[in-house]
Amino acid sequence: MSWVQCINAIGGIEIGQDRKVETKLPAQPPRKEQLNAKTKVPQLLWDYMQHFDCTPSPEKPVRAAQGLFGYSSFDAVQHFETISFKNEKGLNSIPLVRYRLYQYVIVINHFKDDLYICENKIAGVESEVTAVESLIRSRDVPVYPFKSKNEETSNLTDEEYIDIVKKGIQSCHRGDVFQIVLSRRFQQSFTGDEFNVYRALRNINPSPYLFFFDYGDYKLMGSSPESQLIIKGGSAVVHPIAGTFKRTGEDSLDQEMAEKLLADPKENAEHVMLVDLARNDLSRLCDNVSVNYYRKIQYYSHVIHLVSEVTGTVREQTNPFELLAVTFPAGTLSGAPKFKAMELIDSFEPTQRGYYGGCIGFMGFDGTCNHAIMIRSFLSRDNTLFYQAGAGVVAASKPESELQEVNNKLGALKKAIVAAADIS
């Protein structure tokens, strides 16, 4: 297991809510331009990466520095597909897309207790690696307390969420969609250092993807169980997660719940549809698409999930951002058919999703990709934590059960907020 920390952004590309693109190359001033209807954003992102002449390193830790770190929010799909959202409420005012090149990337191999400082050496950028080494050796690390302020609020009451679930069920019966993922946002004001929430979350809900991105005026942090897309060695991989039961806290009972989950018609119908959608998405730019494993039980801190793995061989000369775009957003965060489901989500949900359901991770200069879906995650902005979860709605859904599924998925996040107050 490796841990990565990035220091000193020296370049990057981002797309704002105003459809303006800002690009910055190392040791050069930033440039801004307006997107037009003909701009192909995946190609724009990949073209930016072509400014860097980088020989892939044979050393795995060094390869972790040879690329961009960043995210694409859920609403960025408007720049990947022809869809346009009408709902402009609840904008968090963070960029839709943001990727950065960092001068230093620190990689820690926890298994071997090894630490690597990787530096991207670029003409015109002064090296300060000795200062980085000094910071690492320093034991003077201040810790600031965290405290919740006022009561938690939501963009929907329980009754209002049940109402939009009923609309989703009606849409399934009409044949508009086979499945739709409807979500609910919560927010919690706080004082102090939200990094303590992340520290608590890592302990409470260890997951394949643990991340904390500090952009100054806002932060993204989470413990996501699900990959958006992995590209490595010419292969693309996605892991659809659909089908959720709550854990009981007792191993024997959890095993019984897992067996019930495997036998549940509604949960399995949802999973089958989303595996098929993942296969279709990959097939747009991959050959030899197959399901490596199917309906595998995986246990997390508060829930039990059904998980499958879908793989494909990436076609030659494929732009990895284009492959990311055709799988985006994940069907497990939208529904099927995806386009119609997103239109209905825009109509039913009272606020834009923003970061929730987007993806975050690394894109290598060599075309490698490792992105997580931003679920079980927080946006911190203006001393407020935003967090969100959804449930997959099908024709056989029971509204109260979908409400409970949302609460189950948020269990680890809410527990982390409480636990963060005790960290000192």
CSV table of C-alpha atoms in Angstrom, one decimal:
chain,number,residue,atom,x,y,z
A,1,MET,CA,0.0,0.0,0.0
A,2,SER,CA,1.4,3.4,-1.0
A,3,TRP,CA,0.7,6.9,0.2
A,4,VAL,CA,1.3,9.9,-2.1
A,5,GLN,CA,1.7,13.6,-1.2
A,6,CYS,CA,2.1,16.3,-3.8
A,7,ILE,CA,3.9,19.6,-3.1
A,8,ASN,CA,4.1,22.9,-5.2
A,9,ALA,CA,1.8,23.0,-8.2
A,10,ILE,CA,3.8,24.3,-11.1
A,11,GLY,CA,1.3,23.9,-13.9
A,12,GLY,CA,-2.2,22.8,-14.6
A,13,ILE,CA,-5.4,23.1,-16.5
A,14,GLU,CA,-8.9,23.9,-15.2
A,15,ILE,CA,-12.4,24.6,-16.5
A,16,GLY,CA,-14.6,27.0,-14.4
A,17,GLN,CA,-18.3,27.2,-14.0
A,18,ASP,CA,-18.1,30.1,-16.5
A,19,ARG,CA,-16.8,27.8,-19.3
A,20,LYS,CA,-13.4,29.5,-19.2
A,21,VAL,CA,-10.3,27.3,-19.5
A,22,GLU,CA,-7.2,28.4,-17.6
A,23,THR,CA,-3.9,26.7,-18.5
A,24,LYS,CA,-0.5,27.2,-16.9
A,25,LEU,CA,2.8,25.9,-18.0
A,26,PRO,CA,5.8,25.9,-15.5
A,27,ALA,CA,7.6,29.2,-15.3
A,28,GLN,CA,5.0,30.9,-17.6
A,29,PRO,CA,2.0,33.1,-16.8
A,30,PRO,CA,-1.5,31.5,-17.0
A,31,ARG,CA,-3.6,31.7,-20.1
A,32,LYS,CA,-7.4,32.0,-20.2
A,33,GLU,CA,-9.7,31.2,-23.1
A,34,GLN,CA,-13.5,30.6,-23.5
A,35,LEU,CA,-14.7,27.2,-24.4
A,36,ASN,CA,-16.8,27.1,-27.6
A,37,ALA,CA,-19.4,24.5,-28.8
A,38,LYS,CA,-16.8,22.8,-30.9
A,39,THR,CA,-14.2,22.3,-28.2
A,40,LYS,CA,-13.6,18.7,-27.4
A,41,VAL,CA,-12.6,18.8,-23.7
A,42,PRO,CA,-11.0,15.4,-23.5
A,43,GLN,CA,-8.7,16.3,-26.4
A,44,LEU,CA,-8.0,19.7,-24.8
A,45,LEU,CA,-6.9,18.0,-21.6
A,46,TRP,CA,-4.7,15.5,-23.4
A,47,ASP,CA,-3.2,18.2,-25.7
A,48,TYR,CA,-2.1,20.1,-22.5
A,49,MET,CA,-0.2,17.0,-21.3
A,50,GLN,CA,1.7,16.8,-24.6
A,51,HIS,CA,3.6,20.0,-23.6
A,52,PHE,CA,5.7,17.8,-21.4
A,53,ASP,CA,8.5,15.6,-22.8
A,54,CYS,CA,8.8,12.9,-20.2
A,55,THR,CA,10.6,9.5,-20.5
A,56,PRO,CA,8.7,6.9,-18.4
A,57,SER,CA,10.8,5.8,-15.4
A,58,PRO,CA,11.3,2.2,-14.7
A,59,GLU,CA,11.0,3.0,-11.0
A,60,LYS,CA,7.4,2.7,-9.8
A,61,PRO,CA,7.6,5.5,-7.2
A,62,VAL,CA,9.0,7.9,-9.8
A,63,ARG,CA,6.1,7.1,-12.2
A,64,ALA,CA,3.7,8.3,-9.5
A,65,ALA,CA,5.1,11.9,-10.2
A,66,GLN,CA,5.0,11.7,-14.0
A,67,GLY,CA,1.5,13.0,-14.7
A,68,LEU,CA,-1.3,15.2,-13.4
A,69,PHE,CA,-3.4,14.9,-10.2
A,70,GLY,CA,-6.9,16.3,-10.1
A,71,TYR,CA,-10.6,15.8,-10.6
A,72,SER,CA,-13.7,16.1,-12.8
A,73,SER,CA,-16.9,17.0,-11.1
A,74,PHE,CA,-20.2,15.3,-11.9
A,75,ASP,CA,-21.4,18.4,-13.8
A,76,ALA,CA,-18.3,18.3,-16.0
A,77,VAL,CA,-20.2,15.6,-18.1
A,78,GLN,CA,-21.7,18.6,-20.0
A,79,HIS,CA,-18.3,19.0,-21.6
A,80,PHE,CA,-17.9,15.3,-22.3
A,81,GLU,CA,-21.4,14.6,-23.8
A,82,THR,CA,-24.1,16.6,-25.6
A,83,ILE,CA,-26.2,16.8,-22.4
A,84,SER,CA,-26.9,20.2,-20.9
A,85,PHE,CA,-28.2,20.6,-17.3
A,86,LYS,CA,-30.9,23.2,-16.5
A,87,ASN,CA,-30.6,23.2,-12.8
A,88,GLU,CA,-28.2,25.9,-11.6
A,89,LYS,CA,-29.1,25.8,-7.9
A,90,GLY,CA,-26.6,24.8,-5.2
A,91,LEU,CA,-23.5,25.6,-7.1
A,92,ASN,CA,-20.4,25.2,-4.9
A,93,SER,CA,-18.4,27.5,-7.2
A,94,ILE,CA,-15.5,25.1,-7.5
A,95,PRO,CA,-14.0,24.4,-11.0
A,96,LEU,CA,-15.7,21.7,-13.0
A,97,VAL,CA,-12.4,20.2,-14.0
A,98,ARG,CA,-9.0,20.8,-12.3
A,99,TYR,CA,-5.7,18.9,-13.0
A,100,ARG,CA,-2.3,20.0,-11.7
A,101,LEU,CA,1.4,19.1,-12.3
A,102,TYR,CA,3.4,19.1,-9.0
A,103,GLN,CA,7.1,19.7,-8.7
A,104,TYR,CA,7.5,17.2,-5.9
A,105,VAL,CA,5.6,14.0,-5.2
A,106,ILE,CA,6.4,12.1,-2.0
A,107,VAL,CA,5.7,8.4,-2.1
A,108,ILE,CA,5.6,6.2,1.0
A,109,ASN,CA,5.6,2.4,0.7
A,110,HIS,CA,4.0,1.4,4.0
A,111,PHE,CA,4.8,-2.3,3.5
A,112,LYS,CA,8.6,-1.7,3.2
A,113,ASP,CA,8.7,1.6,5.3
A,114,ASP,CA,10.4,3.3,2.4
A,115,LEU,CA,10.0,7.0,1.5
A,116,TYR,CA,10.8,8.5,-1.9
A,117,ILE,CA,11.0,12.2,-2.9
A,118,CYS,CA,10.3,12.5,-6.6
A,119,GLU,CA,11.0,15.8,-8.3
A,120,ASN,CA,9.9,16.9,-11.8
A,121,LYS,CA,12.9,18.9,-13.0
A,122,ILE,CA,11.8,21.5,-15.5
A,123,ALA,CA,13.8,24.3,-17.0
A,124,GLY,CA,13.2,27.7,-15.3
A,125,VAL,CA,11.9,26.1,-12.1
A,126,GLU,CA,14.3,26.3,-9.2
A,127,SER,CA,14.8,23.1,-7.1
A,128,GLU,CA,14.1,23.4,-3.4
A,129,VAL,CA,14.3,19.7,-2.6
A,130,THR,CA,16.4,20.4,0.5
A,131,ALA,CA,13.6,22.4,1.9
A,132,VAL,CA,11.2,19.5,1.3
A,133,GLU,CA,13.6,17.2,3.1
A,134,SER,CA,13.7,19.6,6.0
A,135,LEU,CA,9.9,19.6,6.2
A,136,ILE,CA,9.8,15.8,6.3
A,137,ARG,CA,12.4,15.6,9.1
A,138,SER,CA,10.6,18.2,11.1
A,139,ARG,CA,8.6,16.9,14.0
A,140,ASP,CA,7.0,20.3,14.7
A,141,VAL,CA,3.6,19.6,13.2
A,142,PRO,CA,0.7,21.7,14.7
A,143,VAL,CA,-2.6,20.0,15.2
A,144,TYR,CA,-5.7,22.2,15.4
A,145,PRO,CA,-9.0,21.1,16.9
A,146,PHE,CA,-12.2,20.4,14.9
A,147,LYS,CA,-15.7,21.2,16.2
A,148,SER,CA,-19.1,20.9,14.6
A,149,LYS,CA,-21.2,24.1,14.7
A,150,ASN,CA,-25.0,24.2,14.7
A,151,GLU,CA,-27.2,21.4,13.4
A,152,GLU,CA,-26.8,19.3,10.2
A,153,THR,CA,-29.0,20.4,7.3
A,154,SER,CA,-30.0,18.8,4.1
A,155,ASN,CA,-31.3,19.9,0.6
A,156,LEU,CA,-34.2,17.5,1.1
A,157,THR,CA,-36.3,16.3,4.0
A,158,ASP,CA,-36.9,12.6,4.4
A,159,GLU,CA,-40.4,13.1,2.9
A,160,GLU,CA,-39.1,15.1,0.0
A,161,TYR,CA,-36.5,12.4,-0.8
A,162,ILE,CA,-39.2,9.7,-0.7
A,163,ASP,CA,-41.2,11.9,-3.2
A,164,ILE,CA,-38.4,12.0,-5.7
A,165,VAL,CA,-37.8,8.3,-5.3
A,166,LYS,CA,-41.5,7.8,-6.2
A,167,LYS,CA,-40.9,9.9,-9.3
A,168,GLY,CA,-38.0,7.7,-10.2
A,169,ILE,CA,-40.1,4.5,-9.8
A,170,GLN,CA,-42.7,6.0,-12.0
A,171,SER,CA,-40.1,6.8,-14.6
A,172,CYS,CA,-39.0,3.1,-14.5
A,173,HIS,CA,-42.6,1.9,-14.9
A,174,ARG,CA,-43.0,4.3,-17.9
A,175,GLY,CA,-39.9,2.8,-19.5
A,176,ASP,CA,-38.0,6.1,-19.5
A,177,VAL,CA,-35.2,4.4,-17.6
A,178,PHE,CA,-34.4,0.9,-16.2
A,179,GLN,CA,-32.7,2.4,-13.2
A,180,ILE,CA,-31.9,5.9,-11.8
A,181,VAL,CA,-29.6,6.9,-9.0
A,182,LEU,CA,-31.2,9.6,-6.8
A,183,SER,CA,-29.1,11.4,-4.2
A,184,ARG,CA,-29.5,13.7,-1.2
A,185,ARG,CA,-27.0,16.3,0.0
A,186,PHE,CA,-26.2,17.2,3.7
A,187,GLN,CA,-24.1,19.9,5.1
A,188,GLN,CA,-22.5,20.6,8.4
A,189,SER,CA,-20.9,23.9,9.6
A,190,PHE,CA,-17.7,23.7,11.6
A,191,THR,CA,-14.8,25.5,13.2
A,192,GLY,CA,-11.2,24.4,13.2
A,193,ASP,CA,-9.3,22.0,11.0
A,194,GLU,CA,-11.3,19.6,8.8
A,195,PHE,CA,-8.2,17.5,8.2
A,196,ASN,CA,-9.2,15.8,11.5
A,197,VAL,CA,-12.3,14.6,9.8
A,198,TYR,CA,-10.2,13.0,7.1
A,199,ARG,CA,-8.0,11.4,9.8
A,200,ALA,CA,-11.1,10.0,11.5
A,201,LEU,CA,-12.6,8.8,8.2
A,202,ARG,CA,-9.4,6.9,7.3
A,203,ASN,CA,-9.7,5.0,10.5
A,204,ILE,CA,-13.4,4.4,10.5
A,205,ASN,CA,-13.8,3.5,6.8
A,206,PRO,CA,-10.6,2.3,5.2
A,207,SER,CA,-11.1,2.0,1.5
A,208,PRO,CA,-9.2,1.4,-1.7
A,209,TYR,CA,-9.1,5.1,-2.4
A,210,LEU,CA,-8.2,7.5,0.4
A,211,PHE,CA,-7.6,11.1,-0.6
A,212,PHE,CA,-7.2,14.7,0.6
A,213,PHE,CA,-6.8,17.4,-2.0
A,214,ASP,CA,-6.2,20.9,-0.6
A,215,TYR,CA,-6.9,23.7,-3.1
A,216,GLY,CA,-6.7,26.5,-0.6
A,217,ASP,CA,-10.2,27.9,-0.7
A,218,TYR,CA,-11.7,24.4,-0.8
A,219,LYS,CA,-10.8,20.8,-0.1
A,220,LEU,CA,-11.9,17.4,-1.4
A,221,MET,CA,-11.4,14.4,0.8
A,222,GLY,CA,-12.8,10.9,1.0
A,223,SER,CA,-12.6,7.2,1.3
A,224,SER,CA,-14.0,5.9,-1.9
A,225,PRO,CA,-14.6,2.1,-2.5
A,226,GLU,CA,-15.1,2.4,-6.2
A,227,SER,CA,-12.8,3.1,-9.2
A,228,GLN,CA,-14.0,5.3,-12.0
A,229,LEU,CA,-11.4,4.0,-14.4
A,230,ILE,CA,-8.0,2.2,-14.3
A,231,ILE,CA,-5.8,2.1,-17.3
A,232,LYS,CA,-2.5,0.2,-17.1
A,233,GLY,CA,-0.5,-1.9,-19.5
A,234,GLY,CA,-3.0,-1.4,-22.3
A,235,SER,CA,-5.9,-2.6,-20.3
A,236,ALA,CA,-8.9,-0.7,-18.9
A,237,VAL,CA,-10.7,-1.7,-15.7
A,238,VAL,CA,-13.9,-0.6,-14.0
A,239,HIS,CA,-15.5,-2.0,-10.9
A,240,PRO,CA,-19.2,-1.5,-10.8
A,241,ILE,CA,-20.6,-1.5,-7.2
A,242,ALA,CA,-24.3,-1.9,-7.0
A,243,GLY,CA,-26.3,-3.7,-4.4
A,244,THR,CA,-26.0,-2.5,-0.8
A,245,PHE,CA,-27.1,-3.9,2.6
A,246,LYS,CA,-26.2,-2.5,6.0
A,247,ARG,CA,-23.6,-4.3,8.2
A,248,THR,CA,-24.8,-5.5,11.6
A,249,GLY,CA,-21.5,-5.4,13.5
A,250,GLU,CA,-21.5,-9.2,14.0
A,251,ASP,CA,-19.6,-11.4,11.6
A,252,SER,CA,-22.1,-14.3,11.6
A,253,LEU,CA,-25.1,-11.9,11.0
A,254,ASP,CA,-23.1,-10.1,8.3
A,255,GLN,CA,-22.6,-13.4,6.5
A,256,GLU,CA,-26.3,-14.0,6.6
A,257,MET,CA,-26.9,-10.5,5.2
A,258,ALA,CA,-24.4,-11.1,2.4
A,259,GLU,CA,-26.3,-14.3,1.4
A,260,LYS,CA,-29.6,-12.3,1.5
A,261,LEU,CA,-27.9,-9.6,-0.7
A,262,LEU,CA,-26.8,-12.3,-3.2
A,263,ALA,CA,-30.4,-13.6,-3.4
A,264,ASP,CA,-32.2,-10.2,-3.4
A,265,PRO,CA,-34.0,-9.8,-6.8
A,266,LYS,CA,-34.1,-6.0,-6.6
A,267,GLU,CA,-30.4,-5.6,-5.7
A,268,ASN,CA,-29.3,-8.1,-8.3
A,269,ALA,CA,-31.4,-6.6,-11.1
A,270,GLU,CA,-29.8,-3.2,-10.3
A,271,HIS,CA,-26.3,-4.8,-10.4
A,272,VAL,CA,-26.9,-6.7,-13.7
A,273,MET,CA,-28.0,-3.4,-15.4
A,274,LEU,CA,-24.9,-1.5,-14.3
A,275,VAL,CA,-22.5,-4.3,-15.2
A,276,ASP,CA,-24.0,-4.2,-18.7
A,277,LEU,CA,-23.7,-0.5,-18.8
A,278,ALA,CA,-20.0,-0.7,-17.8
A,279,ARG,CA,-19.4,-3.2,-20.6
A,280,ASN,CA,-21.1,-0.9,-23.1
A,281,ASP,CA,-19.1,2.1,-22.0
A,282,LEU,CA,-15.8,0.3,-22.3
A,283,SER,CA,-16.8,-1.2,-25.7
A,284,ARG,CA,-16.8,2.3,-27.2
A,285,LEU,CA,-13.0,2.5,-27.1
A,286,CYS,CA,-11.9,-1.0,-26.1
A,287,ASP,CA,-11.8,-4.5,-27.6
A,288,ASN,CA,-12.1,-7.9,-25.9
A,289,VAL,CA,-14.4,-6.5,-23.2
A,290,SER,CA,-15.2,-9.1,-20.5
A,291,VAL,CA,-16.3,-9.6,-17.0
A,292,ASN,CA,-13.5,-10.9,-14.9
A,293,TYR,CA,-15.5,-11.5,-11.7
A,294,TYR,CA,-19.2,-11.0,-11.1
A,295,ARG,CA,-21.4,-10.2,-8.0
A,296,LYS,CA,-18.5,-10.6,-5.5
A,297,ILE,CA,-19.3,-9.8,-1.9
A,298,GLN,CA,-17.2,-7.0,-0.4
A,299,TYR,CA,-17.4,-5.8,3.2
A,300,TYR,CA,-16.9,-2.2,4.2
A,301,SER,CA,-17.2,-0.5,7.6
A,302,HIS,CA,-20.9,0.2,7.5
A,303,VAL,CA,-22.2,-1.6,4.4
A,304,ILE,CA,-21.9,-4.8,2.3
A,305,HIS,CA,-21.7,-4.4,-1.5
A,306,LEU,CA,-22.0,-6.5,-4.6
A,307,VAL,CA,-18.9,-5.8,-6.8
A,308,SER,CA,-17.9,-6.9,-10.3
A,309,GLU,CA,-14.9,-6.3,-12.5
A,310,VAL,CA,-15.1,-5.4,-16.2
A,311,THR,CA,-12.0,-5.1,-18.4
A,312,GLY,CA,-11.1,-4.3,-21.9
A,313,THR,CA,-8.1,-3.9,-24.2
A,314,VAL,CA,-7.6,-0.2,-25.0
A,315,ARG,CA,-7.4,0.5,-28.7
A,316,GLU,CA,-4.1,2.0,-30.0
A,317,GLN,CA,-3.8,5.8,-30.1
A,318,THR,CA,-6.7,6.1,-27.6
A,319,ASN,CA,-6.7,9.4,-25.7
A,320,PRO,CA,-7.1,8.3,-22.0
A,321,PHE,CA,-9.2,11.3,-21.2
A,322,GLU,CA,-11.6,10.2,-23.9
A,323,LEU,CA,-11.9,6.8,-22.4
A,324,LEU,CA,-12.4,8.5,-19.0
A,325,ALA,CA,-15.2,10.6,-20.6
A,326,VAL,CA,-17.1,7.7,-22.2
A,327,THR,CA,-17.2,5.9,-18.8
A,328,PHE,CA,-18.3,9.2,-17.1
A,329,PRO,CA,-20.2,9.5,-14.9
A,330,ALA,CA,-20.3,5.9,-13.7
A,331,GLY,CA,-23.6,4.2,-14.2
A,332,THR,CA,-23.6,3.4,-10.5
A,333,LEU,CA,-24.0,7.2,-9.9
A,334,SER,CA,-26.4,7.9,-12.8
A,335,GLY,CA,-28.5,5.0,-14.0
A,336,ALA,CA,-29.4,3.3,-17.3
A,337,PRO,CA,-29.8,4.4,-20.0
A,338,LYS,CA,-27.3,6.9,-18.7
A,339,PHE,CA,-28.2,10.0,-20.8
A,340,LYS,CA,-31.9,9.9,-19.9
A,341,ALA,CA,-31.1,9.1,-16.3
A,342,MET,CA,-28.9,12.2,-16.0
A,343,GLU,CA,-31.7,14.3,-17.5
A,344,LEU,CA,-34.1,13.1,-14.9
A,345,ILE,CA,-31.6,13.6,-12.1
A,346,ASP,CA,-31.3,17.2,-13.2
A,347,SER,CA,-35.0,17.5,-13.1
A,348,PHE,CA,-35.7,15.7,-9.8
A,349,GLU,CA,-32.8,16.7,-7.5
A,350,PRO,CA,-33.1,20.2,-6.1
A,351,THR,CA,-29.4,21.1,-6.4
A,352,GLN,CA,-26.6,20.4,-8.8
A,353,ARG,CA,-24.3,17.6,-7.7
A,354,GLY,CA,-21.0,19.4,-8.0
A,355,TYR,CA,-18.2,17.2,-6.9
A,356,TYR,CA,-20.4,14.3,-5.9
A,357,GLY,CA,-20.3,11.4,-8.4
A,358,GLY,CA,-17.4,12.9,-10.2
A,359,CYS,CA,-13.9,11.3,-10.3
A,360,ILE,CA,-10.6,12.2,-8.8
A,361,GLY,CA,-7.1,10.8,-9.2
A,362,PHE,CA,-4.0,10.6,-11.5
A,363,MET,CA,-3.4,10.7,-15.2
A,364,GLY,CA,0.0,9.8,-16.4
A,365,PHE,CA,2.0,11.2,-19.3
A,366,ASP,CA,2.2,7.6,-20.6
A,367,GLY,CA,-1.6,7.2,-20.7
A,368,THR,CA,-2.0,5.4,-17.4
A,369,CYS,CA,-5.0,6.4,-15.4
A,370,ASN,CA,-6.2,5.7,-11.9
A,371,HIS,CA,-9.4,7.6,-10.8
A,372,ALA,CA,-11.8,7.0,-8.0
A,373,ILE,CA,-15.5,7.9,-7.9
A,374,MET,CA,-16.1,10.7,-5.4
A,375,ILE,CA,-18.5,8.9,-3.1
A,376,ARG,CA,-18.1,8.6,0.7
A,377,SER,CA,-16.5,11.9,0.3
A,378,PHE,CA,-16.6,15.5,1.5
A,379,LEU,CA,-16.3,18.9,0.0
A,380,SER,CA,-15.1,21.5,2.5
A,381,ARG,CA,-15.7,25.1,1.7
A,382,ASP,CA,-16.3,28.3,3.8
A,383,ASN,CA,-16.2,26.3,7.0
A,384,THR,CA,-18.9,23.9,5.8
A,385,LEU,CA,-18.7,20.2,5.0
A,386,PHE,CA,-20.9,19.0,2.1
A,387,TYR,CA,-21.5,15.3,1.8
A,388,GLN,CA,-23.9,13.3,-0.3
A,389,ALA,CA,-25.2,9.8,-1.1
A,390,GLY,CA,-27.6,8.2,-3.4
A,391,ALA,CA,-29.6,5.0,-4.0
A,392,GLY,CA,-30.3,3.0,-7.1
A,393,VAL,CA,-34.0,3.2,-7.9
A,394,VAL,CA,-35.7,0.5,-10.1
A,395,ALA,CA,-39.3,-0.4,-10.8
A,396,ALA,CA,-39.4,-2.8,-7.8
A,397,SER,CA,-37.9,-0.2,-5.3
A,398,LYS,CA,-39.5,0.6,-2.0
A,399,PRO,CA,-39.1,4.3,-1.2
A,400,GLU,CA,-38.4,3.8,2.5
A,401,SER,CA,-35.7,1.3,1.7
A,402,GLU,CA,-33.9,3.7,-0.7
A,403,LEU,CA,-34.0,6.3,2.1
A,404,GLN,CA,-32.4,3.8,4.5
A,405,GLU,CA,-29.7,3.0,1.9
A,406,VAL,CA,-28.7,6.6,1.7
A,407,ASN,CA,-28.5,6.8,5.5
A,408,ASN,CA,-26.4,3.6,5.5
A,409,LYS,CA,-23.9,4.9,3.0
A,410,LEU,CA,-23.5,8.2,5.0
A,411,GLY,CA,-22.9,6.3,8.2
A,412,ALA,CA,-19.1,6.4,8.1
A,413,LEU,CA,-19.1,10.1,7.1
A,414,LYS,CA,-21.3,11.2,9.9
A,415,LYS,CA,-19.4,9.1,12.4
A,416,ALA,CA,-16.1,10.7,11.2
A,417,ILE,CA,-17.5,14.2,11.9
A,418,VAL,CA,-18.3,13.1,15.5
A,419,ALA,CA,-15.0,11.4,16.0
A,420,ALA,CA,-12.9,14.3,14.6
A,421,ALA,CA,-13.9,16.4,17.6
A,422,ASP,CA,-11.9,14.0,19.9
A,423,ILE,CA,-8.6,14.2,17.9
A,424,SER,CA,-6.0,16.4,19.6
